[in-house]
Amino acid sequence: MRLVGLDAMVRLQRELLRRFIKTVDRQDSRDRRFIGTLESLAGLALSCACKRPRKSALRGLNGTRPQNFCRFCGKPVGLKSFADDDSQVRGNDDNLRLSSKYCADHQPLLPSGASNPAYKRAKRSVEQFDIELGRLNRQCANRGTPQAASGDPLVDRYFHRYLLSQTVQPADKGELRNQARLMVDSKLSDRKKQILILQWDGLNQSEIARKLGIERQAVSKALKSLASTPKLLQLKE
Ligand SMILES: [Zn+2]
């Protein structure tokens, strides 16, 4: 890790914060103030980093324009990532296929010319993606209390708890978009979010079922279906 510059400063602050939260943090008012201070510092460094003019020479493209995200996730659009990354250049005709709306993973067409199933899936779920992104943005902007405004107190609490264990900042637009994508791709429905937050509260499957007015088997099935989703989404990290 090159410990020079604002980006490194942000990374360092985040790493310190992450280690603190995982070890020393007792969640008392002093620790919360400490976390708040570190978050402010990282935010400040990030703001400075965002304002800094980019000198990197992008081949023929305007390097100072704001980063454009893929419509379906937090990765840069084809044109931008093409400009940043030599390894993406696969041949002259590639230029023609690179879209300015989607990242390399979500291009409508695969390099072979066949239609891309990842694009189709993402297109079908774009509404849910926008919903989850909105919730993440609202919660991230003020992480002290549940702020997701999902219309369901348990889902709001899920987002509150989910973001408490992370150091992602409102300015990390790409990261938040990737998290919304992950939620949708993991098929993490609101029902599953309710089950997960109640599980986090320490309720067993029967208690969760009673609370939600569903069968215990439904709870058990939902939890089984979550087994392979990232631990962070399961509130287990
Ligand atoms: Zn994408």
PDB file of C-alpha atoms and ligand atoms in Angstrom:
ATOM      1  CA  MET A   1       0.000   0.000   0.000  1.00  0.00           C
ATOM      2  CA  ARG A   2       1.402   3.360  -1.028  1.00  0.00           C
ATOM      3  CA  LEU A   3       0.830   5.563   2.041  1.00  0.00           C
ATOM      4  CA  VAL A   4       0.951   8.862   0.196  1.00  0.00           C
ATOM      5  CA  GLY A   5      -1.906  11.068  -0.918  1.00  0.00           C
ATOM      6  CA  LEU A   6      -5.538  11.564  -0.039  1.00  0.00           C
ATOM      7  CA  ASP A   7      -6.783   8.214  -1.313  1.00  0.00           C
ATOM      8  CA  ALA A   8      -4.283   6.444   0.947  1.00  0.00           C
ATOM      9  CA  MET A   9      -5.405   8.649   3.836  1.00  0.00           C
ATOM     10  CA  VAL A  10      -9.024   7.568   3.292  1.00  0.00           C
ATOM     11  CA  ARG A  11      -8.010   3.902   3.064  1.00  0.00           C
ATOM     12  CA  LEU A  12      -5.942   4.184   6.218  1.00  0.00           C
ATOM     13  CA  GLN A  13      -8.719   5.875   8.208  1.00  0.00           C
ATOM     14  CA  ARG A  14     -11.189   3.233   7.058  1.00  0.00           C
ATOM     15  CA  GLU A  15      -8.860   0.416   8.035  1.00  0.00           C
ATOM     16  CA  LEU A  16      -8.270   1.959  11.487  1.00  0.00           C
ATOM     17  CA  LEU A  17     -12.001   2.388  11.921  1.00  0.00           C
ATOM     18  CA  ARG A  18     -12.719  -1.153  10.800  1.00  0.00           C
ATOM     19  CA  ARG A  19     -10.198  -2.604  13.253  1.00  0.00           C
ATOM     20  CA  PHE A  20     -11.482  -0.417  16.075  1.00  0.00           C
ATOM     21  CA  ILE A  21     -15.101  -1.465  15.483  1.00  0.00           C
ATOM     22  CA  LYS A  22     -14.098  -5.133  15.372  1.00  0.00           C
ATOM     23  CA  THR A  23     -11.971  -5.053  18.544  1.00  0.00           C
ATOM     24  CA  VAL A  24     -11.986  -2.217  21.077  1.00  0.00           C
ATOM     25  CA  ASP A  25     -15.394  -0.662  20.400  1.00  0.00           C
ATOM     26  CA  ARG A  26     -17.744  -0.849  23.416  1.00  0.00           C
ATOM     27  CA  GLN A  27     -20.407   1.321  21.757  1.00  0.00           C
ATOM     28  CA  ASP A  28     -20.390   3.783  24.675  1.00  0.00           C
ATOM     29  CA  SER A  29     -20.599   7.527  24.070  1.00  0.00           C
ATOM     30  CA  ARG A  30     -16.823   7.990  24.074  1.00  0.00           C
ATOM     31  CA  ASP A  31     -16.330   5.253  21.469  1.00  0.00           C
ATOM     32  CA  ARG A  32     -19.151   6.649  19.366  1.00  0.00           C
ATOM     33  CA  ARG A  33     -17.498  10.069  19.423  1.00  0.00           C
ATOM     34  CA  PHE A  34     -14.187   8.498  18.421  1.00  0.00           C
ATOM     35  CA  ILE A  35     -15.849   6.659  15.517  1.00  0.00           C
ATOM     36  CA  GLY A  36     -17.621   9.871  14.538  1.00  0.00           C
ATOM     37  CA  THR A  37     -14.321  11.742  14.491  1.00  0.00           C
ATOM     38  CA  LEU A  38     -12.598   9.114  12.369  1.00  0.00           C
ATOM     39  CA  GLU A  39     -15.577   9.059   9.977  1.00  0.00           C
ATOM     40  CA  SER A  40     -15.435  12.847   9.679  1.00  0.00           C
ATOM     41  CA  LEU A  41     -11.692  12.723   8.973  1.00  0.00           C
ATOM     42  CA  ALA A  42     -12.132  10.075   6.310  1.00  0.00           C
ATOM     43  CA  GLY A  43     -15.024  12.071   4.832  1.00  0.00           C
ATOM     44  CA  LEU A  44     -12.911  15.207   4.763  1.00  0.00           C
ATOM     45  CA  ALA A  45     -10.012  13.455   3.055  1.00  0.00           C
ATOM     46  CA  LEU A  46     -12.444  11.929   0.573  1.00  0.00           C
ATOM     47  CA  SER A  47     -13.994  15.313  -0.213  1.00  0.00           C
ATOM     48  CA  CYS A  48     -10.513  16.722  -0.816  1.00  0.00           C
ATOM     49  CA  ALA A  49      -9.627  13.743  -2.997  1.00  0.00           C
ATOM     50  CA  CYS A  50     -12.809  14.245  -5.038  1.00  0.00           C
ATOM     51  CA  LYS A  51     -12.008  17.921  -5.630  1.00  0.00           C
ATOM     52  CA  ARG A  52      -8.449  17.287  -6.695  1.00  0.00           C
ATOM     53  CA  PRO A  53      -7.985  17.681 -10.442  1.00  0.00           C
ATOM     54  CA  ARG A  54      -7.166  14.407 -12.132  1.00  0.00           C
ATOM     55  CA  LYS A  55      -3.979  14.514 -14.095  1.00  0.00           C
ATOM     56  CA  SER A  56      -4.135  10.970 -15.398  1.00  0.00           C
ATOM     57  CA  ALA A  57      -4.094  11.001 -19.167  1.00  0.00           C
ATOM     58  CA  LEU A  58      -7.116   9.180 -20.454  1.00  0.00           C
ATOM     59  CA  ARG A  59      -6.650   8.327 -24.080  1.00  0.00           C
ATOM     60  CA  GLY A  60      -8.563  11.009 -25.872  1.00  0.00           C
ATOM     61  CA  LEU A  61     -11.261  11.218 -23.226  1.00  0.00           C
ATOM     62  CA  ASN A  62     -11.916  14.033 -20.860  1.00  0.00           C
ATOM     63  CA  GLY A  63     -10.452  12.729 -17.595  1.00  0.00           C
ATOM     64  CA  THR A  64     -11.955  15.431 -15.430  1.00  0.00           C
ATOM     65  CA  ARG A  65     -15.581  14.575 -16.100  1.00  0.00           C
ATOM     66  CA  PRO A  66     -17.415  12.988 -13.172  1.00  0.00           C
ATOM     67  CA  GLN A  67     -17.259   9.231 -13.009  1.00  0.00           C
ATOM     68  CA  ASN A  68     -20.159   7.577 -14.755  1.00  0.00           C
ATOM     69  CA  PHE A  69     -21.608   4.477 -13.176  1.00  0.00           C
ATOM     70  CA  CYS A  70     -23.196   1.508 -14.852  1.00  0.00           C
ATOM     71  CA  ARG A  71     -27.000   1.780 -14.732  1.00  0.00           C
ATOM     72  CA  PHE A  72     -27.158  -1.496 -12.811  1.00  0.00           C
ATOM     73  CA  CYS A  73     -24.193  -1.358 -10.404  1.00  0.00           C
ATOM     74  CA  GLY A  74     -21.282   0.699  -9.071  1.00  0.00           C
ATOM     75  CA  LYS A  75     -18.725  -0.140 -11.738  1.00  0.00           C
ATOM     76  CA  PRO A  76     -17.670   2.475 -14.266  1.00  0.00           C
ATOM     77  CA  VAL A  77     -19.361   2.389 -17.652  1.00  0.00           C
ATOM     78  CA  GLY A  78     -17.646   0.607 -20.528  1.00  0.00           C
ATOM     79  CA  LEU A  79     -16.111   3.686 -22.067  1.00  0.00           C
ATOM     80  CA  LYS A  80     -14.598   4.856 -18.808  1.00  0.00           C
ATOM     81  CA  SER A  81     -13.201   1.497 -17.765  1.00  0.00           C
ATOM     82  CA  PHE A  82     -11.846   1.045 -21.268  1.00  0.00           C
ATOM     83  CA  ALA A  83      -9.968   4.297 -20.897  1.00  0.00           C
ATOM     84  CA  ASP A  84      -8.599   3.363 -17.483  1.00  0.00           C
ATOM     85  CA  ASP A  85      -7.621  -0.207 -18.098  1.00  0.00           C
ATOM     86  CA  ASP A  86      -5.382  -1.432 -20.893  1.00  0.00           C
ATOM     87  CA  SER A  87      -6.282  -5.054 -20.264  1.00  0.00           C
ATOM     88  CA  GLN A  88      -9.824  -4.392 -21.453  1.00  0.00           C
ATOM     89  CA  VAL A  89      -8.724  -3.672 -24.959  1.00  0.00           C
ATOM     90  CA  ARG A  90      -9.381  -6.875 -26.849  1.00  0.00           C
ATOM     91  CA  GLY A  91      -9.396  -5.682 -30.400  1.00  0.00           C
ATOM     92  CA  ASN A  92     -10.384  -2.787 -32.558  1.00  0.00           C
ATOM     93  CA  ASP A  93     -14.012  -3.792 -32.970  1.00  0.00           C
ATOM     94  CA  ASP A  94     -14.355  -3.764 -29.170  1.00  0.00           C
ATOM     95  CA  ASN A  95     -14.537   0.007 -29.353  1.00  0.00           C
ATOM     96  CA  LEU A  96     -17.835  -0.287 -31.137  1.00  0.00           C
ATOM     97  CA  ARG A  97     -19.454  -2.506 -28.529  1.00  0.00           C
ATOM     98  CA  LEU A  98     -18.447  -0.650 -25.382  1.00  0.00           C
ATOM     99  CA  SER A  99     -21.510   1.031 -24.021  1.00  0.00           C
ATOM    100  CA  SER A 100     -21.539   4.326 -22.201  1.00  0.00           C
ATOM    101  CA  LYS A 101     -24.433   3.117 -20.033  1.00  0.00           C
ATOM    102  CA  TYR A 102     -23.256  -0.221 -18.687  1.00  0.00           C
ATOM    103  CA  CYS A 103     -20.141  -1.738 -17.150  1.00  0.00           C
ATOM    104  CA  ALA A 104     -18.321  -4.623 -18.799  1.00  0.00           C
ATOM    105  CA  ASP A 105     -20.391  -7.174 -16.811  1.00  0.00           C
ATOM    106  CA  HIS A 106     -23.744  -5.643 -17.748  1.00  0.00           C
ATOM    107  CA  GLN A 107     -23.267  -4.965 -21.456  1.00  0.00           C
ATOM    108  CA  PRO A 108     -26.395  -6.012 -23.394  1.00  0.00           C
ATOM    109  CA  LEU A 109     -24.253  -8.090 -25.740  1.00  0.00           C
ATOM    110  CA  LEU A 110     -21.408 -10.443 -24.913  1.00  0.00           C
ATOM    111  CA  PRO A 111     -18.172 -10.073 -26.904  1.00  0.00           C
ATOM    112  CA  SER A 112     -19.385 -13.045 -28.982  1.00  0.00           C
ATOM    113  CA  GLY A 113     -22.445 -11.034 -30.031  1.00  0.00           C
ATOM    114  CA  ALA A 114     -24.841 -13.214 -28.013  1.00  0.00           C
ATOM    115  CA  SER A 115     -27.208 -11.517 -25.590  1.00  0.00           C
ATOM    116  CA  ASN A 116     -25.904 -11.229 -22.038  1.00  0.00           C
ATOM    117  CA  PRO A 117     -27.997 -12.992 -19.333  1.00  0.00           C
ATOM    118  CA  ALA A 118     -26.519 -10.711 -16.616  1.00  0.00           C
ATOM    119  CA  TYR A 119     -27.867  -7.702 -18.512  1.00  0.00           C
ATOM    120  CA  LYS A 120     -31.318  -9.278 -18.799  1.00  0.00           C
ATOM    121  CA  ARG A 121     -31.420 -10.159 -15.099  1.00  0.00           C
ATOM    122  CA  ALA A 122     -30.302  -6.679 -14.070  1.00  0.00           C
ATOM    123  CA  LYS A 123     -32.829  -5.050 -16.393  1.00  0.00           C
ATOM    124  CA  ARG A 124     -35.658  -7.083 -14.895  1.00  0.00           C
ATOM    125  CA  SER A 125     -34.659  -6.091 -11.344  1.00  0.00           C
ATOM    126  CA  VAL A 126     -33.816  -2.441 -11.967  1.00  0.00           C
ATOM    127  CA  GLU A 127     -36.791  -1.193  -9.947  1.00  0.00           C
ATOM    128  CA  GLN A 128     -35.737  -3.180  -6.888  1.00  0.00           C
ATOM    129  CA  PHE A 129     -32.156  -1.989  -7.401  1.00  0.00           C
ATOM    130  CA  ASP A 130     -33.322   1.640  -7.275  1.00  0.00           C
ATOM    131  CA  ILE A 131     -35.389   0.951  -4.157  1.00  0.00           C
ATOM    132  CA  GLU A 132     -32.478  -0.683  -2.291  1.00  0.00           C
ATOM    133  CA  LEU A 133     -30.075   2.051  -3.416  1.00  0.00           C
ATOM    134  CA  GLY A 134     -32.419   4.736  -2.086  1.00  0.00           C
ATOM    135  CA  ARG A 135     -32.656   2.976   1.258  1.00  0.00           C
ATOM    136  CA  LEU A 136     -28.886   2.536   1.485  1.00  0.00           C
ATOM    137  CA  ASN A 137     -28.298   6.197   0.615  1.00  0.00           C
ATOM    138  CA  ARG A 138     -30.761   7.449   3.226  1.00  0.00           C
ATOM    139  CA  GLN A 139     -29.406   5.171   5.937  1.00  0.00           C
ATOM    140  CA  CYS A 140     -25.790   5.922   5.078  1.00  0.00           C
ATOM    141  CA  ALA A 141     -26.359   9.675   5.306  1.00  0.00           C
ATOM    142  CA  ASN A 142     -27.351   9.382   8.957  1.00  0.00           C
ATOM    143  CA  ARG A 143     -26.412   6.084  10.480  1.00  0.00           C
ATOM    144  CA  GLY A 144     -27.262   6.779  14.122  1.00  0.00           C
ATOM    145  CA  THR A 145     -30.909   5.736  13.851  1.00  0.00           C
ATOM    146  CA  PRO A 146     -33.014   3.773  11.329  1.00  0.00           C
ATOM    147  CA  GLN A 147     -33.425   6.073   8.303  1.00  0.00           C
ATOM    148  CA  ALA A 148     -34.109   3.793   5.343  1.00  0.00           C
ATOM    149  CA  ALA A 149     -37.798   4.865   5.184  1.00  0.00           C
ATOM    150  CA  SER A 150     -38.821   1.535   3.647  1.00  0.00           C
ATOM    151  CA  GLY A 151     -42.283   1.707   5.191  1.00  0.00           C
ATOM    152  CA  ASP A 152     -41.516  -1.248   7.468  1.00  0.00           C
ATOM    153  CA  PRO A 153     -39.845  -0.722  10.858  1.00  0.00           C
ATOM    154  CA  LEU A 154     -38.098  -4.117  10.754  1.00  0.00           C
ATOM    155  CA  VAL A 155     -36.676  -3.515   7.281  1.00  0.00           C
ATOM    156  CA  ASP A 156     -35.532  -0.065   8.418  1.00  0.00           C
ATOM    157  CA  ARG A 157     -33.810  -1.668  11.398  1.00  0.00           C
ATOM    158  CA  TYR A 158     -32.154  -4.174   9.073  1.00  0.00           C
ATOM    159  CA  PHE A 159     -30.569  -1.326   7.064  1.00  0.00           C
ATOM    160  CA  HIS A 160     -29.553   0.469  10.247  1.00  0.00           C
ATOM    161  CA  ARG A 161     -27.807  -2.632  11.590  1.00  0.00           C
ATOM    162  CA  TYR A 162     -26.360  -3.548   8.200  1.00  0.00           C
ATOM    163  CA  LEU A 163     -24.618  -0.186   7.767  1.00  0.00           C
ATOM    164  CA  LEU A 164     -23.524   0.096  11.419  1.00  0.00           C
ATOM    165  CA  SER A 165     -21.006  -2.691  10.861  1.00  0.00           C
ATOM    166  CA  GLN A 166     -19.487  -0.880   7.869  1.00  0.00           C
ATOM    167  CA  THR A 167     -17.428   2.207   7.194  1.00  0.00           C
ATOM    168  CA  VAL A 168     -18.931   3.045   3.803  1.00  0.00           C
ATOM    169  CA  GLN A 169     -19.582   6.794   3.369  1.00  0.00           C
ATOM    170  CA  PRO A 170     -22.361   8.650   1.517  1.00  0.00           C
ATOM    171  CA  ALA A 171     -19.730   9.821  -0.994  1.00  0.00           C
ATOM    172  CA  ASP A 172     -18.835   6.194  -1.824  1.00  0.00           C
ATOM    173  CA  LYS A 173     -21.463   6.162  -4.525  1.00  0.00           C
ATOM    174  CA  GLY A 174     -19.935   3.252  -6.395  1.00  0.00           C
ATOM    175  CA  GLU A 175     -19.687   1.098  -3.289  1.00  0.00           C
ATOM    176  CA  LEU A 176     -23.308   1.797  -2.307  1.00  0.00           C
ATOM    177  CA  ARG A 177     -24.452   0.933  -5.831  1.00  0.00           C
ATOM    178  CA  ASN A 178     -22.502  -2.325  -5.661  1.00  0.00           C
ATOM    179  CA  GLN A 179     -24.143  -3.144  -2.332  1.00  0.00           C
ATOM    180  CA  ALA A 180     -27.611  -2.498  -3.766  1.00  0.00           C
ATOM    181  CA  ARG A 181     -26.707  -4.774  -6.688  1.00  0.00           C
ATOM    182  CA  LEU A 182     -25.519  -7.471  -4.277  1.00  0.00           C
ATOM    183  CA  MET A 183     -28.745  -7.261  -2.282  1.00  0.00           C
ATOM    184  CA  VAL A 184     -30.855  -7.678  -5.389  1.00  0.00           C
ATOM    185  CA  ASP A 185     -28.680 -10.417  -6.910  1.00  0.00           C
ATOM    186  CA  SER A 186     -28.737 -12.274  -3.565  1.00  0.00           C
ATOM    187  CA  LYS A 187     -32.554 -12.160  -3.741  1.00  0.00           C
ATOM    188  CA  LEU A 188     -32.622 -10.586  -0.303  1.00  0.00           C
ATOM    189  CA  SER A 189     -36.343  -9.806  -0.114  1.00  0.00           C
ATOM    190  CA  ASP A 190     -37.863  -7.572   2.548  1.00  0.00           C
ATOM    191  CA  ARG A 191     -39.274 -10.689   4.218  1.00  0.00           C
ATOM    192  CA  LYS A 192     -35.750 -12.099   4.487  1.00  0.00           C
ATOM    193  CA  LYS A 193     -34.506  -8.783   5.882  1.00  0.00           C
ATOM    194  CA  GLN A 194     -37.218  -8.944   8.557  1.00  0.00           C
ATOM    195  CA  ILE A 195     -36.202 -12.498   9.447  1.00  0.00           C
ATOM    196  CA  LEU A 196     -32.516 -11.554   9.611  1.00  0.00           C
ATOM    197  CA  ILE A 197     -33.002  -8.580  11.921  1.00  0.00           C
ATOM    198  CA  LEU A 198     -35.209 -10.632  14.239  1.00  0.00           C
ATOM    199  CA  GLN A 199     -32.580 -13.363  14.223  1.00  0.00           C
ATOM    200  CA  TRP A 200     -29.995 -10.722  15.059  1.00  0.00           C
ATOM    201  CA  ASP A 201     -32.236  -9.707  17.996  1.00  0.00           C
ATOM    202  CA  GLY A 202     -31.774 -13.248  19.300  1.00  0.00           C
ATOM    203  CA  LEU A 203     -35.189 -14.686  18.438  1.00  0.00           C
ATOM    204  CA  ASN A 204     -35.372 -18.359  17.473  1.00  0.00           C
ATOM    205  CA  GLN A 205     -37.190 -19.597  14.368  1.00  0.00           C
ATOM    206  CA  SER A 206     -40.524 -20.216  16.155  1.00  0.00           C
ATOM    207  CA  GLU A 207     -40.437 -16.767  17.754  1.00  0.00           C
ATOM    208  CA  ILE A 208     -39.599 -15.130  14.421  1.00  0.00           C
ATOM    209  CA  ALA A 209     -42.475 -17.001  12.748  1.00  0.00           C
ATOM    210  CA  ARG A 210     -44.942 -15.903  15.437  1.00  0.00           C
ATOM    211  CA  LYS A 211     -43.795 -12.323  15.255  1.00  0.00           C
ATOM    212  CA  LEU A 212     -44.199 -12.192  11.463  1.00  0.00           C
ATOM    213  CA  GLY A 213     -47.390 -14.288  11.405  1.00  0.00           C
ATOM    214  CA  ILE A 214     -45.886 -16.947   9.117  1.00  0.00           C
ATOM    215  CA  GLU A 215     -45.108 -20.673   9.401  1.00  0.00           C
ATOM    216  CA  ARG A 216     -41.920 -21.728  11.130  1.00  0.00           C
ATOM    217  CA  GLN A 217     -41.051 -23.787   8.039  1.00  0.00           C
ATOM    218  CA  ALA A 218     -41.113 -20.581   5.987  1.00  0.00           C
ATOM    219  CA  VAL A 219     -38.556 -19.025   8.344  1.00  0.00           C
ATOM    220  CA  SER A 220     -36.387 -22.108   8.209  1.00  0.00           C
ATOM    221  CA  LYS A 221     -36.593 -22.212   4.399  1.00  0.00           C
ATOM    222  CA  ALA A 222     -35.733 -18.508   4.106  1.00  0.00           C
ATOM    223  CA  LEU A 223     -32.712 -18.885   6.383  1.00  0.00           C
ATOM    224  CA  LYS A 224     -31.533 -21.950   4.448  1.00  0.00           C
ATOM    225  CA  SER A 225     -31.801 -20.033   1.187  1.00  0.00           C
ATOM    226  CA  LEU A 226     -29.582 -17.336   2.693  1.00  0.00           C
ATOM    227  CA  ALA A 227     -26.796 -19.735   3.653  1.00  0.00           C
ATOM    228  CA  SER A 228     -24.670 -18.918   0.616  1.00  0.00           C
ATOM    229  CA  THR A 229     -25.221 -15.129   0.636  1.00  0.00           C
ATOM    230  CA  PRO A 230     -22.383 -12.953   1.953  1.00  0.00           C
ATOM    231  CA  LYS A 231     -22.083 -12.978   5.762  1.00  0.00           C
ATOM    232  CA  LEU A 232     -22.317  -9.194   5.839  1.00  0.00           C
ATOM    233  CA  LEU A 233     -25.807  -9.296   4.303  1.00  0.00           C
ATOM    234  CA  GLN A 234     -26.785 -11.933   6.866  1.00  0.00           C
ATOM    235  CA  LEU A 235     -25.717  -9.489   9.646  1.00  0.00           C
ATOM    236  CA  LYS A 236     -23.127 -12.033  10.714  1.00  0.00           C
ATOM    237  CA  GLU A 237     -20.044  -9.854  10.385  1.00  0.00           C
TER     238      GLU A 237
HETATM  239 ZN    ZN B   1     -22.755  -2.997 -14.035  1.00  0.00          ZN
END
